[in-house]
XYZ file of C-alpha atoms in Angstrom:
744
model
C 15.036 -9.290 21.925
C 13.359 -5.859 21.959
C 10.121 -5.522 20.049
C 11.881 -4.117 16.982
C 15.232 -2.605 16.071
C 14.722 0.079 13.464
C 17.905 2.066 13.089
C 20.058 -0.693 11.636
C 22.419 -3.301 12.979
C 25.381 -1.952 14.921
C 27.801 -2.192 11.984
C 25.535 -0.542 9.431
C 24.311 2.028 11.941
C 27.872 3.023 12.835
C 28.856 3.284 9.175
C 25.855 5.432 8.252
C 26.285 7.754 11.228
C 30.018 7.944 10.624
C 29.371 8.923 7.017
C 27.241 11.853 8.167
C 29.953 13.174 10.455
C 32.858 12.587 8.057
C 34.467 15.837 6.893
C 34.768 15.522 3.115
C 38.188 16.151 1.593
C 38.848 19.272 -0.467
C 38.553 18.399 -4.138
C 41.773 18.606 -6.113
C 41.777 21.692 -8.285
C 38.558 23.111 -6.821
C 38.151 26.866 -7.148
C 39.145 28.418 -3.843
C 36.550 30.311 -1.801
C 39.209 31.809 0.441
C 37.819 35.345 0.208
C 34.281 34.254 1.164
C 35.566 32.118 4.007
C 37.716 34.854 5.482
C 34.865 37.342 5.216
C 32.547 35.000 7.093
C 35.164 34.276 9.760
C 35.941 37.947 10.258
C 32.266 38.888 10.519
C 32.054 37.550 14.054
C 28.550 36.281 13.261
C 27.659 33.193 15.252
C 25.621 31.846 12.321
C 26.840 31.702 8.715
C 24.226 30.723 6.118
C 25.381 29.532 2.691
C 22.275 29.379 0.514
C 22.122 28.510 -3.196
C 20.608 25.905 -5.539
C 22.414 22.647 -6.259
C 25.706 22.942 -8.058
C 27.017 26.217 -6.636
C 29.760 24.637 -4.575
C 28.265 25.025 -1.106
C 29.672 21.741 0.199
C 33.000 22.433 -1.503
C 33.219 25.793 0.248
C 32.433 24.238 3.611
C 35.043 21.512 3.062
C 37.672 24.113 2.193
C 36.736 26.124 5.277
C 37.008 23.024 7.482
C 40.460 22.290 6.064
C 41.657 25.870 6.678
C 40.061 26.316 10.110
C 42.328 26.668 13.167
C 39.464 26.257 15.663
C 37.984 22.870 16.548
C 35.838 21.574 13.712
C 32.844 19.226 13.461
C 30.700 18.281 10.480
C 27.300 16.746 9.839
C 25.681 16.064 6.473
C 21.914 15.628 6.640
C 19.779 13.279 4.578
C 16.056 12.735 4.161
C 15.818 10.606 7.323
C 16.914 13.621 9.366
C 13.691 15.585 8.867
C 12.692 14.445 12.338
C 13.830 16.277 15.490
C 15.093 13.111 17.168
C 17.190 12.071 14.157
C 18.397 15.608 13.503
C 19.482 16.262 17.083
C 21.089 12.820 17.337
C 23.172 13.447 14.221
C 24.264 16.908 15.376
C 25.069 15.642 18.875
C 27.177 12.808 17.480
C 29.042 15.248 15.235
C 29.561 17.658 18.136
C 30.999 15.074 20.523
C 34.637 16.018 19.737
C 33.836 19.674 20.442
C 32.533 19.253 23.971
C 32.592 16.436 26.537
C 29.116 17.607 27.513
C 27.865 17.020 23.960
C 29.249 13.489 23.997
C 27.367 12.813 27.232
C 23.945 13.782 25.862
C 23.981 11.975 22.501
C 21.639 9.260 23.787
C 19.238 11.847 25.242
C 18.262 13.303 21.863
C 15.250 11.037 21.355
C 12.633 13.496 22.600
C 9.090 13.327 21.269
C 7.069 16.302 20.132
C 7.482 19.283 22.411
C 9.937 17.340 24.587
C 12.482 17.467 21.762
C 12.155 21.240 21.836
C 11.775 21.468 25.595
C 14.432 18.992 26.702
C 16.672 17.527 24.009
C 17.398 20.763 22.137
C 18.214 22.798 25.289
C 20.416 19.948 26.558
C 22.468 19.954 23.358
C 22.507 23.758 23.205
C 23.870 23.903 26.751
C 26.468 21.274 25.878
C 27.696 23.322 22.901
C 27.695 26.486 25.002
C 29.982 24.666 27.470
C 32.558 23.716 24.824
C 36.019 24.344 26.297
C 37.402 25.855 23.089
C 36.068 27.888 20.172
C 34.668 25.745 17.396
C 33.050 25.701 13.979
C 30.184 23.257 13.400
C 29.283 22.711 9.744
C 25.748 21.495 8.920
C 25.455 20.571 5.237
C 22.200 20.053 3.308
C 20.054 21.817 5.891
C 17.146 21.816 3.409
C 16.772 18.120 4.266
C 15.436 19.169 7.694
C 12.797 21.638 6.560
C 9.904 20.642 8.826
C 8.697 23.161 11.377
C 9.682 20.868 14.252
C 13.252 20.608 12.973
C 13.518 24.332 12.329
C 12.367 25.041 15.885
C 14.918 22.769 17.567
C 17.654 24.174 15.334
C 16.775 27.687 16.430
C 17.260 26.672 20.052
C 20.723 25.322 19.173
C 21.728 28.357 17.159
C 20.665 30.757 19.891
C 23.250 29.357 22.332
C 26.365 29.364 20.129
C 29.087 30.949 22.266
C 30.928 34.024 21.065
C 34.076 33.059 19.210
C 32.410 29.968 17.754
C 30.296 29.619 14.614
C 27.733 27.271 13.118
C 27.837 27.218 9.315
C 24.735 25.914 7.542
C 24.474 25.139 3.826
C 21.084 24.798 2.174
C 19.448 24.847 -1.240
C 16.788 27.221 0.037
C 16.594 29.709 2.849
C 15.696 28.086 6.135
C 12.636 29.788 7.709
C 14.471 30.273 10.987
C 17.113 32.445 9.261
C 14.619 35.246 8.709
C 14.059 35.427 12.468
C 17.784 35.322 13.211
C 18.533 37.891 10.499
C 16.248 40.375 12.221
C 18.367 39.922 15.334
C 21.557 40.608 13.341
C 22.961 37.148 14.074
C 23.584 35.862 10.533
C 26.314 36.333 7.929
C 24.925 35.272 4.551
C 26.562 33.863 1.434
C 24.296 33.535 -1.600
C 24.198 32.800 -5.322
C 25.845 36.085 -6.286
C 28.772 35.340 -3.977
C 29.185 31.759 -5.189
C 28.891 32.492 -8.928
C 32.278 32.242 -10.637
C 34.028 34.920 -12.619
C 36.334 34.517 -15.613
C 39.284 33.456 -13.464
C 37.192 30.853 -11.700
C 35.891 29.498 -15.004
C 39.444 29.262 -16.333
C 40.498 27.350 -13.218
C 37.699 24.832 -13.768
C 38.650 24.245 -17.406
C 42.297 23.864 -16.421
C 41.353 21.354 -13.716
C 39.393 19.335 -16.287
C 42.419 19.271 -18.600
C 40.838 21.374 -21.351
C 43.709 23.113 -23.149
C 42.194 24.958 -26.111
C 39.503 27.388 -25.001
C 40.258 31.023 -25.734
C 39.080 33.890 -23.563
C 36.211 34.877 -25.839
C 34.826 31.341 -25.981
C 35.237 30.975 -22.237
C 33.426 34.263 -21.670
C 30.533 33.040 -23.821
C 30.316 29.816 -21.815
C 30.516 31.781 -18.568
C 27.677 34.039 -19.683
C 25.435 31.129 -20.637
C 26.126 29.373 -17.345
C 25.706 32.629 -15.407
C 28.648 31.716 -13.227
C 27.079 28.407 -12.182
C 30.053 26.257 -11.085
C 28.596 22.845 -11.891
C 27.435 24.048 -15.305
C 30.943 25.288 -16.058
C 32.464 21.993 -14.960
C 30.040 20.061 -17.139
C 30.917 22.274 -20.091
C 34.562 21.522 -19.426
C 33.886 17.773 -19.454
C 32.005 18.115 -22.755
C 34.861 20.118 -24.243
C 37.441 17.622 -22.984
C 35.616 14.780 -24.715
C 35.414 16.655 -28.018
C 31.993 18.280 -27.769
C 31.103 21.903 -28.376
C 30.695 23.367 -24.911
C 29.986 26.829 -26.275
C 26.834 25.679 -28.067
C 24.768 24.883 -24.967
C 21.792 27.046 -24.046
C 18.984 27.124 -21.515
C 18.507 27.660 -17.816
C 20.362 25.796 -15.099
C 18.181 22.712 -14.997
C 17.864 22.191 -18.734
C 21.547 22.972 -19.128
C 22.381 20.363 -16.510
C 20.235 17.705 -18.141
C 21.815 18.399 -21.525
C 25.358 18.383 -20.216
C 24.905 15.350 -17.978
C 23.561 13.436 -20.935
C 26.526 14.576 -23.010
C 28.791 13.190 -20.288
C 26.803 10.007 -19.751
C 26.421 9.032 -23.404
C 30.175 9.172 -23.957
C 30.623 6.338 -21.418
C 30.438 2.592 -22.172
C 26.900 1.229 -22.031
C 27.571 -0.938 -18.982
C 28.924 2.048 -17.059
C 25.857 4.107 -18.021
C 23.637 1.342 -16.680
C 25.635 1.136 -13.469
C 25.346 4.873 -12.843
C 21.619 4.992 -13.548
C 20.670 1.952 -11.490
C 22.764 2.767 -8.428
C 21.111 6.188 -8.260
C 18.237 4.592 -6.320
C 20.587 4.337 -3.309
C 21.118 7.235 -0.926
C 24.407 5.721 0.193
C 26.333 3.301 -2.001
C 28.586 0.579 -0.672
C 29.987 -2.141 -2.936
C 27.853 -4.802 -1.242
C 24.662 -2.750 -1.551
C 25.339 -2.037 -5.224
C 26.089 -5.699 -5.906
C 22.851 -6.785 -4.234
C 20.642 -4.209 -5.931
C 22.094 -4.674 -9.425
C 22.775 -8.413 -9.178
C 26.459 -8.058 -10.064
C 29.759 -8.804 -8.320
C 32.193 -6.083 -9.425
C 30.706 -2.930 -7.877
C 33.853 -2.067 -5.969
C 35.845 -1.819 -9.182
C 33.076 0.126 -10.921
C 32.805 2.653 -8.100
C 36.563 3.108 -8.328
C 36.263 3.793 -12.065
C 33.509 6.355 -11.484
C 35.603 8.090 -8.837
C 38.672 8.237 -11.064
C 36.570 9.667 -13.898
C 35.448 12.544 -11.628
C 31.804 11.696 -12.310
C 30.255 13.441 -9.305
C 30.892 10.622 -6.843
C 31.488 11.824 -3.292
C 33.167 9.599 -0.658
C 31.227 9.472 2.601
C 33.909 7.921 4.793
C 37.656 7.953 5.165
C 38.055 4.403 3.852
C 36.129 5.134 0.664
C 33.767 2.274 1.358
C 30.621 4.387 1.150
C 29.715 6.930 -1.516
C 26.931 9.175 -2.719
C 26.343 11.037 -5.962
C 26.295 14.802 -6.170
C 22.624 15.675 -5.571
C 21.971 17.237 -8.968
C 23.730 14.429 -10.839
C 21.722 11.865 -8.891
C 18.464 13.619 -9.755
C 19.441 13.524 -13.422
C 20.377 9.829 -13.217
C 17.075 8.965 -11.575
C 15.123 10.782 -14.291
C 17.220 9.139 -16.982
C 16.757 5.713 -15.363
C 12.992 5.970 -15.556
C 13.189 7.268 -19.134
C 15.529 4.483 -20.241
C 14.118 1.502 -18.353
C 10.635 2.464 -17.192
C 8.908 2.789 -13.849
C 8.712 -0.986 -13.412
C 12.479 -1.366 -13.527
C 12.912 1.467 -11.041
C 10.458 -0.186 -8.671
C 12.317 -3.496 -8.968
C 15.584 -1.812 -7.982
C 13.924 -0.230 -4.954
C 12.559 -3.636 -3.957
C 16.083 -5.044 -4.125
C 17.366 -2.129 -2.071
C 14.619 -2.691 0.499
C 15.533 -6.354 0.788
C 19.232 -5.551 1.276
C 18.573 -2.983 4.007
C 16.124 -5.321 5.728
C 18.712 -8.089 5.677
C 21.350 -5.751 7.121
C 19.213 -4.584 10.029
C 17.916 -1.259 8.722
C 14.163 -1.812 8.302
C 13.348 1.911 8.486
C 15.509 2.512 5.394
C 13.875 -0.516 3.797
C 10.471 1.106 4.326
C 11.616 4.200 2.428
C 12.567 2.021 -0.542
C 9.301 0.077 -0.380
C 7.363 3.346 -0.501
C 9.363 4.502 -3.518
C 8.749 1.136 -5.163
C 5.013 1.610 -4.741
C 4.904 -1.506 -2.554
C 2.235 -0.008 -0.363
C 1.041 -3.233 1.196
C 4.534 -4.407 2.145
C 5.443 -0.937 3.421
C 2.258 -0.791 5.490
C 3.058 -4.153 7.067
C 6.552 -3.032 8.093
C 5.326 0.358 9.320
C 2.804 -1.421 11.537
C 5.691 -3.414 13.024
C 7.985 -0.401 13.436
C 5.669 2.418 14.520
C 5.708 1.860 18.270
C 9.449 1.186 18.305
C 10.094 4.429 16.466
C 7.820 6.156 18.974
C 10.056 4.757 21.699
C 13.079 6.244 19.948
C 11.428 9.632 19.641
C 11.002 9.502 15.872
C 7.325 10.340 15.876
C 7.707 12.723 12.931
C 8.967 9.822 10.810
C 5.986 7.676 11.773
C 3.544 10.473 11.004
C 5.211 11.117 7.638
C 4.847 7.447 6.753
C 1.177 7.440 7.706
C 0.684 10.532 5.528
C 2.464 8.940 2.560
C 0.359 5.796 2.881
C -2.845 7.822 3.055
C -5.825 7.327 5.339
C -7.520 4.777 3.074
C -4.484 2.476 3.212
C -4.165 2.899 6.969
C -7.838 2.108 7.527
C -7.550 -0.969 5.313
C -4.809 -2.422 7.527
C -5.963 -3.539 10.998
C -2.357 -3.693 12.205
C -1.770 -0.099 11.085
C -4.931 1.084 12.816
C -3.683 -0.528 16.038
C -0.303 1.202 15.633
C -1.663 4.638 14.812
C -4.132 4.416 17.703
C -1.420 3.459 20.190
C 0.831 6.246 18.911
C -1.873 8.878 19.377
C -2.855 7.526 22.798
C 0.721 7.483 24.087
C 1.315 11.007 22.791
C -1.830 12.264 24.486
C -3.200 13.408 21.115
C -6.848 13.404 22.140
C -8.481 14.200 18.804
C -6.454 11.636 16.850
C -6.640 9.054 19.615
C -10.413 9.148 19.846
C -10.848 9.148 16.065
C -8.584 6.151 15.499
C -9.981 4.298 18.514
C -13.401 4.516 16.867
C -11.900 3.221 13.620
C -10.328 0.344 15.551
C -13.657 -0.545 17.148
C -15.348 -0.522 13.736
C -13.087 -3.214 12.241
C -14.976 -6.457 11.619
C -12.525 -9.276 12.353
C -15.001 -12.115 11.917
C -13.672 -12.981 8.474
C -9.997 -13.077 9.452
C -8.167 -16.420 9.534
C -8.318 -17.792 13.066
C -4.692 -17.067 13.993
C -4.826 -13.524 12.606
C -8.173 -12.860 14.249
C -6.913 -13.867 17.702
C -3.793 -11.692 17.377
C -5.830 -8.722 16.224
C -8.484 -9.139 18.906
C -5.773 -9.335 21.565
C -4.127 -6.158 20.258
C -7.481 -4.387 20.129
C -8.319 -5.611 23.634
C -5.106 -4.088 25.017
C -5.884 -0.706 23.466
C -9.399 -0.826 24.941
C -8.092 -1.882 28.343
C -5.641 1.027 28.424
C -8.254 3.574 27.310
C -10.901 2.267 29.754
C -13.692 3.993 27.828
C -16.460 1.746 29.185
C -15.259 1.510 32.755
C -12.850 -0.660 34.687
C -14.937 -3.857 34.558
C -14.982 -3.762 30.762
C -11.253 -2.950 30.816
C -10.725 -6.011 33.007
C -12.484 -8.222 30.445
C -10.266 -6.872 27.695
C -7.096 -7.306 29.756
C -8.177 -10.855 30.612
C -8.581 -11.661 26.909
C -5.057 -10.373 26.202
C -3.551 -12.376 29.074
C -5.232 -15.530 27.769
C -4.191 -15.071 24.135
C -0.716 -13.519 24.282
C 1.612 -16.542 24.605
C 4.818 -16.540 26.628
C 6.819 -16.015 23.420
C 4.826 -12.935 22.375
C 6.725 -9.609 22.348
C 3.540 -8.077 23.823
C 3.168 -10.514 26.723
C 4.716 -8.037 29.163
C 2.274 -5.317 28.109
C -0.665 -7.671 28.632
C 0.656 -8.502 32.107
C 1.025 -4.835 33.014
C -2.518 -4.076 31.888
C -3.794 -7.052 33.888
C -2.002 -5.760 36.963
C -3.531 -2.321 36.417
C -7.101 -3.585 36.223
C -6.523 -5.767 39.298
C -5.617 -2.548 41.134
C -8.841 -0.941 39.939
C -10.664 -3.974 41.339
C -8.822 -3.498 44.669
C -6.992 -6.830 44.269
C -3.533 -5.925 45.578
C -2.212 -9.485 45.624
C -3.289 -10.162 42.043
C -1.853 -6.850 40.900
C 1.481 -7.467 42.587
C 1.861 -10.894 40.980
C 1.043 -9.470 37.537
C 3.452 -6.528 37.861
C 6.278 -8.752 39.117
C 5.838 -11.094 36.162
C 5.552 -8.145 33.788
C 8.919 -6.776 34.965
C 10.511 -10.217 34.648
C 9.210 -10.781 31.117
C 9.948 -7.222 29.968
C 13.523 -7.460 31.260
C 14.111 -10.655 29.307
C 12.483 -9.215 26.180
C 14.341 -5.897 26.447
C 11.191 -3.768 26.678
C 11.953 -0.857 29.024
C 8.522 0.770 28.854
C 6.821 -2.025 30.789
C 9.535 -1.959 33.465
C 9.103 1.817 33.775
C 5.345 1.422 34.205
C 5.369 -1.604 36.523
C 8.141 -0.789 39.016
C 6.344 2.277 40.484
C 3.178 0.218 40.884
C 5.171 -2.321 42.906
C 6.600 0.579 44.922
C 3.101 1.877 45.700
C 1.956 -1.589 46.781
C 4.956 -1.708 49.119
C 4.050 1.730 50.531
C 0.519 0.500 51.178
C 2.080 -2.268 53.299
C 4.292 0.261 55.098
C 7.477 -1.121 53.520
C 9.181 2.088 52.392
C 12.541 0.354 52.030
C 11.199 -2.020 49.386
C 9.294 0.873 47.822
C 12.577 2.750 47.436
C 14.143 -0.225 45.680
C 11.307 -0.440 43.151
C 11.148 3.334 42.674
C 14.864 3.586 41.961
C 14.655 0.715 39.480
C 11.955 2.555 37.573
C 13.952 5.789 37.356
C 17.134 3.884 36.484
C 15.321 2.335 33.528
C 14.101 5.758 32.393
C 17.656 7.047 32.489
C 19.140 3.941 30.854
C 16.618 4.003 28.007
C 16.663 7.825 27.696
C 12.870 8.107 27.752
C 12.519 11.383 29.638
C 9.484 13.320 28.452
C 7.331 10.278 27.662
C 3.968 10.140 29.416
C 4.694 6.581 30.517
C 7.576 7.815 32.713
C 5.508 10.203 34.831
C 4.342 7.669 37.436
C 7.843 6.345 38.096
C 9.156 9.888 38.560
C 6.305 10.879 40.871
C 6.688 7.820 43.102
C 10.468 8.170 43.212
C 10.010 11.818 44.219
C 7.822 10.744 47.151
C 10.418 8.201 48.263
C 13.326 10.655 47.980
C 11.490 13.325 49.985
C 10.604 10.812 52.704
C 14.248 9.723 52.855
C 15.259 13.342 53.428
C 16.870 13.854 50.009
C 14.881 16.960 49.182
C 17.104 18.052 46.289
C 16.666 14.756 44.449
C 12.964 14.692 45.287
C 12.336 18.143 43.843
C 14.304 17.338 40.717
C 12.290 14.146 40.180
C 9.090 16.033 40.918
C 9.877 18.625 38.240
C 10.542 15.851 35.729
C 7.284 14.148 36.646
C 5.285 17.364 36.342
C 6.745 17.894 32.879
C 6.063 14.300 31.813
C 2.389 14.527 32.803
C 1.724 16.646 29.696
C 0.936 13.546 27.653
C -1.152 11.952 30.417
C -4.662 12.634 29.142
C -7.993 10.872 29.534
C -6.913 8.558 26.703
C -4.979 6.721 29.454
C -7.339 7.522 32.311
C -6.219 5.389 35.231
C -2.536 6.050 34.522
C -3.177 9.787 34.176
C -5.210 9.971 37.390
C -2.658 7.906 39.297
C 0.183 10.095 38.035
C -1.495 13.255 39.318
C -2.436 11.642 42.613
C 1.182 10.658 43.276
C 2.477 14.041 42.127
C 0.013 15.702 44.514
C 1.189 13.518 47.397
C 4.799 14.372 46.579
C 3.947 18.080 46.621
C 2.256 17.723 49.992
C 5.317 15.899 51.310
C 7.463 18.794 50.134
C 5.140 21.305 51.815
C 3.404 22.630 48.695
C -0.318 22.059 49.213
C -1.282 24.671 46.639
C 0.188 22.605 43.823
C -1.575 19.516 45.205
C -4.948 21.261 45.040
C -4.312 22.242 41.424
C -3.471 18.632 40.584
C -6.705 17.517 42.246
C -8.586 19.845 39.915
C -6.842 18.213 36.953
C -7.930 14.826 38.321
C -11.518 16.067 38.510
C -11.345 17.024 34.829
C -10.095 13.541 33.952
C -12.752 11.806 36.037
C -15.424 13.919 34.397
C -14.458 12.256 31.101
C -13.646 8.793 32.503
C -15.580 8.442 35.801
C -15.408 4.678 36.237
C -11.871 3.856 37.413
C -12.821 1.628 40.303
C -10.751 1.717 43.485
C -8.650 4.582 42.130
C -11.605 6.922 42.633
C -11.714 5.900 46.276
C -8.010 6.684 46.668
C -8.575 10.119 45.181
C -11.430 10.844 47.580
C -9.399 9.670 50.557
C -6.608 12.018 49.579
C -9.058 14.855 49.017
C -10.499 14.281 52.502
C -7.011 14.422 53.996
C -6.526 17.778 52.295
C -9.745 19.313 53.609
C -9.160 22.252 55.885
C -5.565 22.545 54.739
C -4.555 25.915 53.223
C -3.948 26.079 49.488
C -2.264 29.468 49.549
C 1.428 30.077 49.953
C 2.621 27.317 47.647
C 3.281 27.220 43.951
C 0.807 27.352 41.097
C 2.063 24.748 38.606
C 2.016 25.250 34.881
C -0.872 23.395 33.308
C -0.209 20.713 30.668
C -1.309 23.199 27.987
C 1.151 25.781 29.306
C 3.926 23.188 29.452
C 3.270 22.328 25.799
C 3.653 25.985 24.896
C 6.629 26.760 27.152
C 9.388 25.321 24.872
C 8.372 27.668 22.042
C 9.302 30.671 24.160
C 12.924 29.725 23.400
C 12.386 30.620 19.739
C 11.704 33.858 17.863
C 8.295 32.539 16.780
C 5.521 35.109 16.999
C 2.374 34.515 19.036
C 0.509 33.688 15.827
C 3.223 31.272 14.668
C 3.206 29.469 18.017
C -0.554 29.111 17.650
C -0.053 27.506 14.235
C 2.447 25.034 15.691
C 0.039 24.020 18.468
C -3.192 24.314 16.447
C -4.665 26.839 18.861
C -5.839 30.414 18.414
C -3.673 33.490 18.798
C -5.814 34.597 21.736
C -5.286 31.274 23.485
C -1.525 31.582 23.048
C -1.552 35.128 24.426
C -3.589 34.035 27.424
C -1.331 31.056 28.150
C 1.847 33.106 27.766
C 0.475 35.663 30.226
C -0.348 32.885 32.670
C 3.138 31.405 32.321
C 4.691 34.798 33.075
C 2.524 35.253 36.180
C 3.244 31.787 37.539
C 6.981 32.116 36.950
C 7.088 35.696 38.202
C 8.664 37.108 35.040
C 7.786 39.643 32.345
C 9.819 38.552 29.299
C 10.419 35.464 27.200
C 14.089 35.339 28.088
C 13.359 35.511 31.793
C 10.679 32.817 31.442
C 13.161 30.512 29.720
C 15.869 31.135 32.340
C 13.420 30.562 35.190
C 12.086 27.385 33.558
C 15.598 25.989 33.144
C 16.362 26.675 36.807
C 13.141 24.885 37.824
C 13.848 21.880 35.611
C 10.928 22.591 33.287
C 13.252 22.995 30.288
C 16.477 21.189 29.537
C 17.850 18.481 31.838
C-alpha cells in the first residue's frame, strides 16, 4: 500500500468528482435569462464573468445557458477543497475532457507544486483547451471558492489561451482579482447585480411558479421594491405567501431578509424535518448514507426526496440524484440556526460523525476538514501529520499549508509528528527559510519522556530528516541513516526511504558496493509499498554506479526506469525528479538520441529549482549530472554555470564526502575548455519567476507573490530577456515553451 491515500476511495472519489462536473438541470419555472445569455454569446468575449452575491441566480443562468448552447459544453462547480492549484486544475481538466482529447490526456498531470503548477500544469491544460477541435463553452461555477493568489494565477494562464469562437463563463460571489487585469485588455463581458435583478414580470413569474394566486400588482411591486429585485428574496416571499404569511410585511437588507424568510419557511415544517435540514447542513455533499451516519437515522433517502419535492433549496449534484447540496445561502442560514437551536457542542458532534464517515469511506482529507470544524485540534493534527507528505506528492501543498495555518504554530510545535511533516515539506519544496526554522524546532524536541515505542519512531523520523539535510557533514548523516535503518522495520512505510538514505551516505563514504545493495533493496521495497518517490531517487543512483563500471547498457535500463516512474506518477516539477532526468539525459545523448536527451535535460534543469542546500548531496549531484549532460551535448558554458551553483551549495554544506572529489575531478576535466559559445541557463531564481510572465501581474505584484523586492524582480526579468534573446513578456513565454521551460 502507498503511504497514504488522501483523495478518497475510488467509488467516493469518482462520485465527488462526477458531482463537480455534472451540469445541473434547468429548474422548472425559473425566470429565463435568455436576453443576458444571448448578449454574452454575441459579445464575442472569450471570458464572461457573472458576479453577484448569493441568491441572484448565477448558477441558474449558467444552467440555462448550458441547456441552450449549440457548442460543446463542459461544467465544473468548485468547492472549498479547490482553493489549491492542483485540485482546481484537476477539476477543470476532468470537466474539459469531453471538449478536447488533449485535455483528457493531461488530467493526471495537474498535480504541480508551487510555481510548477503555474509553469507546467496550467500551460499544459491551456494548450489542451486551445487545441479543442470544436468551439466550446466551459462553465466554472462558484469561482469565489478558488480565491487564493496561486489559484487566480493559474486561472489567468487558462483564460489567456481560450480560442476565438469559444468562451469560458465564470460565476462568482465577488469579483475575481484576475478579472481586473483581463478587463483592461478588453477580454471580459460582465454580468452583474443590476443585470440579474428581476423586474415586475420576473417577480410575477416567481410567484406564479410558487403557486401563489392572490397577489395584486401593487402588493407585488411593494415586495419587489423591498427585495430590490433579489431573486431568492422574491422566491422566499412567495413561499411565505403560499403558506399563508404576509410577504409584503418583510423589511431589511438582503441578509436579514433572508434570515427572516428562511425562518418563516423552516418553522412551518414539521419539527423532525426542521431538525433534518439543520443537522445535514454540516455536510458539503449529502448522500443518503452520509446523512444516515451523521444523524444516526435510517430514512435519509426518503427525507431528501421530501425536501426536493418541497423545493427547499436542495440541488442535485449528479444525474442519479444520489448526491445533493443545499443552496449556499440557505445552508449558511441552516448552519447559523443549528448552532442557535442546539449549541456549539451539538454542531461539533455532528462534524465528528461526518469526519468518521469520510474516514471510513476513504476520504481522510475531507475528514480533516470536519475535525477542524469540530474543534478537534489534536485529532486533526494527528491526521494532518499522516497526510502532509502524501498531499505534497499529489501537488496539494496549498492545502497542507492552509491546514498548518488553521492549526496555528503553537499546535504544530506541540506535535512532534507535525514538526517532522512540516520540516519535510519545506525541505522538499526547497523553502530555505521555513526548512531551516522548522529543522531547528525539530532538533529542539526533547523525546526522552516519550513512551519507548513512540520515542524510537520519532527518533528514526528525526534521524532521516537530519541525514537528508546533512547539516553536520556526511559522517554525522551516516550515523543518522544507520539509526533509521536499524529502527525502521520491514513493515514500515518509511523503510524504503531509510534504505535510500543509507545508500546515499554509503556513496558519500565512497562505498559503491554498499550503496548499490541499499539502492537495489530500496527500489524493491518501494515498488512493493507503492512509493514512487524512492524509486525515482534510487534508479538514477544505480544508473550512475553502472556508468562508473562502464556498463552503459545497464545504466540505460535504470535511467529509463526512473523516468518511467516520474511519468507514471506524474511528478514532473518535483525536486526529487531532477537526478533521474539528468542521468537519463546523459544516457540518451550517449545513445545518439539527441532530441530525447535535450528534452530530458530541459526538464531536469527546470526541476533543479527546488534543489537547495536543504538537500545538499542530492542538489550537488543533480547539478553535477546536469553539467555532464550539457558537456555531452556540446554546451560547456552551461556546465560552467552549473559548477558555480555547486560552489554556492558547497559553501553552505562543504562536507559531502566523496561527492566533493567527484566535483573537483569534473572541474579539472573542464579546465582549459572554453565557456563561451554555449547557453547561459536561467538560474533557479529566474525559473521561479518565469511562470509569472504568463500573467498580467505587474512587477510589484510578482514581487509580492515571490516575497522579493520590486528591484529584484526587474533585475531578474531583464536577465531572463537577455538569456532568451527576447524583449517582451509574450516573446519570453513563447521562447520558454519552445525550450521546454514552460508547459510540457
